[in-house]
mmCIF file of C-alpha atoms in Angstrom:
data_model
loop_
_atom_site.group_PDB
_atom_site.id
_atom_site.type_symbol
_atom_site.label_atom_id
_atom_site.label_comp_id
_atom_site.label_asym_id
_atom_site.label_seq_id
_atom_site.Cartn_x
_atom_site.Cartn_y
_atom_site.Cartn_z
ATOM 1 C CA GLN A 1 95.397 133.061 104.595
ATOM 2 C CA VAL A 2 93.651 130.174 102.889
ATOM 3 C CA GLN A 3 90.103 128.964 103.495
ATOM 4 C CA LEU A 4 89.294 125.260 103.144
ATOM 5 C CA VAL A 5 85.895 123.640 102.622
ATOM 6 C CA GLU A 6 85.418 119.863 102.599
ATOM 7 C CA SER A 7 82.636 118.085 100.773
ATOM 8 C CA GLY A 8 81.723 114.599 99.610
ATOM 9 C CA GLY A 9 81.005 112.895 102.900
ATOM 10 C CA GLY A 10 77.909 110.826 103.477
ATOM 11 C CA LEU A 11 76.496 107.416 104.265
ATOM 12 C CA VAL A 12 77.941 104.362 102.572
ATOM 13 C CA GLN A 13 77.857 100.613 103.105
ATOM 14 C CA ALA A 14 80.967 98.678 103.999
ATOM 15 C CA GLY A 15 82.993 97.997 100.881
ATOM 16 C CA GLY A 16 81.765 101.128 99.168
ATOM 17 C CA SER A 17 83.631 104.222 98.041
ATOM 18 C CA LEU A 18 83.545 107.961 98.546
ATOM 19 C CA ARG A 19 85.650 110.813 97.242
ATOM 20 C CA LEU A 20 86.178 113.769 99.519
ATOM 21 C CA SER A 21 87.067 117.163 98.092
ATOM 22 C CA CYS A 22 88.810 120.079 99.741
ATOM 23 C CA ALA A 23 88.214 123.336 97.912
ATOM 24 C CA ALA A 24 90.550 126.192 98.778
ATOM 25 C CA SER A 25 90.119 129.916 98.378
ATOM 26 C CA GLY A 26 92.094 132.995 99.305
ATOM 27 C CA SER A 27 95.380 131.523 98.108
ATOM 28 C CA THR A 28 96.663 128.989 95.619
ATOM 29 C CA ILE A 29 97.075 125.544 97.149
ATOM 30 C CA SER A 30 100.264 125.068 95.159
ATOM 31 C CA LEU A 31 101.954 126.874 98.056
ATOM 32 C CA TYR A 32 100.668 124.390 100.646
ATOM 33 C CA THR A 33 101.166 120.863 101.791
ATOM 34 C CA MET A 34 97.673 119.380 102.086
ATOM 35 C CA GLY A 35 96.697 116.848 104.731
ATOM 36 C CA TRP A 36 93.661 114.813 105.685
ATOM 37 C CA PHE A 37 92.754 113.934 109.275
ATOM 38 C CA ARG A 38 89.763 112.262 110.861
ATOM 39 C CA GLN A 39 88.139 112.213 114.268
ATOM 40 C CA ALA A 40 85.636 109.705 115.597
ATOM 41 C CA PRO A 41 83.425 110.442 118.623
ATOM 42 C CA GLY A 42 85.396 110.169 121.840
ATOM 43 C CA LYS A 43 88.710 109.765 120.037
ATOM 44 C CA GLU A 44 91.589 112.063 119.205
ATOM 45 C CA ARG A 45 92.081 113.463 115.756
ATOM 46 C CA GLU A 46 94.265 111.127 113.728
ATOM 47 C CA PHE A 47 96.349 111.445 110.601
ATOM 48 C CA VAL A 48 94.967 109.936 107.398
ATOM 49 C CA ALA A 49 97.054 111.142 104.451
ATOM 50 C CA VAL A 50 99.209 113.995 103.198
ATOM 51 C CA ILE A 51 100.382 115.248 99.807
ATOM 52 C CA MET A 52 103.257 117.596 99.092
ATOM 53 C CA ARG A 53 102.841 120.865 97.251
ATOM 54 C CA SER A 54 103.660 119.476 93.816
ATOM 55 C CA GLY A 55 101.829 116.198 94.406
ATOM 56 C CA GLY A 56 105.000 114.188 93.931
ATOM 57 C CA LEU A 57 105.203 112.896 97.502
ATOM 58 C CA THR A 58 102.378 111.312 99.480
ATOM 59 C CA ARG A 59 102.016 109.370 102.707
ATOM 60 C CA HIS A 60 99.077 107.421 104.072
ATOM 61 C CA ALA A 61 98.322 106.099 107.535
ATOM 62 C CA ASP A 62 98.807 102.364 108.019
ATOM 63 C CA SER A 63 95.094 101.943 108.665
ATOM 64 C CA VAL A 64 94.125 103.276 105.221
ATOM 65 C CA ARG A 65 97.111 102.410 103.039
ATOM 66 C CA GLY A 66 96.012 100.508 99.951
ATOM 67 C CA ARG A 67 92.417 101.719 100.314
ATOM 68 C CA PHE A 68 92.673 105.514 100.386
ATOM 69 C CA THR A 69 94.504 107.735 97.917
ATOM 70 C CA VAL A 70 95.261 111.416 98.376
ATOM 71 C CA SER A 71 95.631 113.609 95.307
ATOM 72 C CA ARG A 72 95.435 117.227 94.277
ATOM 73 C CA ASP A 73 94.624 119.373 91.284
ATOM 74 C CA ASN A 74 96.415 122.655 91.785
ATOM 75 C CA ALA A 75 94.788 124.165 88.707
ATOM 76 C CA LYS A 76 91.405 123.646 90.391
ATOM 77 C CA ASN A 77 92.718 124.666 93.814
ATOM 78 C CA THR A 78 91.361 121.402 95.198
ATOM 79 C CA ALA A 79 92.691 118.406 97.095
ATOM 80 C CA TYR A 80 91.001 115.010 97.171
ATOM 81 C CA LEU A 81 90.790 111.875 99.244
ATOM 82 C CA GLN A 82 89.570 108.841 97.334
ATOM 83 C CA MET A 83 88.296 106.241 99.803
ATOM 84 C CA ASN A 84 87.716 102.694 98.591
ATOM 85 C CA SER A 85 86.842 99.480 100.421
ATOM 86 C CA LEU A 86 85.406 101.476 103.279
ATOM 87 C CA LYS A 87 85.061 99.832 106.673
ATOM 88 C CA PRO A 88 82.842 100.726 109.645
ATOM 89 C CA GLU A 89 85.957 101.767 111.556
ATOM 90 C CA ASP A 90 86.490 104.504 108.954
ATOM 91 C CA THR A 91 83.444 106.309 110.337
ATOM 92 C CA ALA A 92 84.543 109.778 111.457
ATOM 93 C CA VAL A 93 84.495 113.452 110.654
ATOM 94 C CA TYR A 94 87.153 114.029 108.018
ATOM 95 C CA TYR A 95 89.108 117.274 107.973
ATOM 96 C CA CYS A 96 91.223 118.886 105.308
ATOM 97 C CA ALA A 97 94.228 120.864 106.529
ATOM 98 C CA ALA A 98 97.113 122.839 105.073
ATOM 99 C CA PHE A 99 100.440 124.391 105.945
ATOM 100 C CA ARG A 100 103.121 126.289 104.089
ATOM 101 C CA GLY A 101 105.921 123.788 103.785
ATOM 102 C CA LEU A 102 108.144 121.732 101.534
ATOM 103 C CA SER A 103 107.622 118.394 103.260
ATOM 104 C CA THR A 104 104.895 116.088 104.507
ATOM 105 C CA SER A 105 103.696 115.856 108.098
ATOM 106 C CA ASP A 106 101.417 113.536 110.066
ATOM 107 C CA ASN A 107 101.293 115.910 113.037
ATOM 108 C CA ALA A 108 98.108 117.961 113.274
ATOM 109 C CA ASN A 109 99.991 120.666 115.149
ATOM 110 C CA ASP A 110 102.005 121.427 112.020
ATOM 111 C CA TYR A 111 98.910 122.475 110.105
ATOM 112 C CA ASN A 112 97.841 126.099 110.259
ATOM 113 C CA TYR A 113 94.596 125.973 108.312
ATOM 114 C CA TRP A 114 91.631 123.646 108.711
ATOM 115 C CA GLY A 115 88.311 123.031 107.061
ATOM 116 C CA GLN A 116 85.066 122.534 108.947
ATOM 117 C CA GLY A 117 84.963 118.777 108.401
ATOM 118 C CA THR A 118 82.654 116.412 106.561
ATOM 119 C CA GLN A 119 80.964 113.371 108.095
ATOM 120 C CA VAL A 120 81.673 109.910 106.720
ATOM 121 C CA THR A 121 79.543 107.077 108.066
ATOM 122 C CA VAL A 122 80.139 103.480 106.997
ATOM 123 C CA SER A 123 77.490 100.911 107.854
ATOM 124 C CA SER A 124 78.196 97.219 108.291
#
């Protein structure tokens, strides 16, 4: 069992940046693939980015590629999502998630553990 807590969300103007953090406890995140998802009001939860256990393999959704970067610091038991050039359409609750695996996944159903979410609001 691993517990995940997101932080770093907030209000930002279009073009600005935020860095989200996902702090894990109960287990070392080196055993987990770490993913980021987001959900806007009235919409389904969508994949944002994922990073493999060692950090050597990452994938990003088409909508954020080139603007967002997922990373992790296993020594700190923390994953990150650096968000640059934010757009109003990035507004959503952002969730950190994890599963025990050796590959990446963009399917929310593959993830066993979820944080509570952190709100990101981008104004135009």
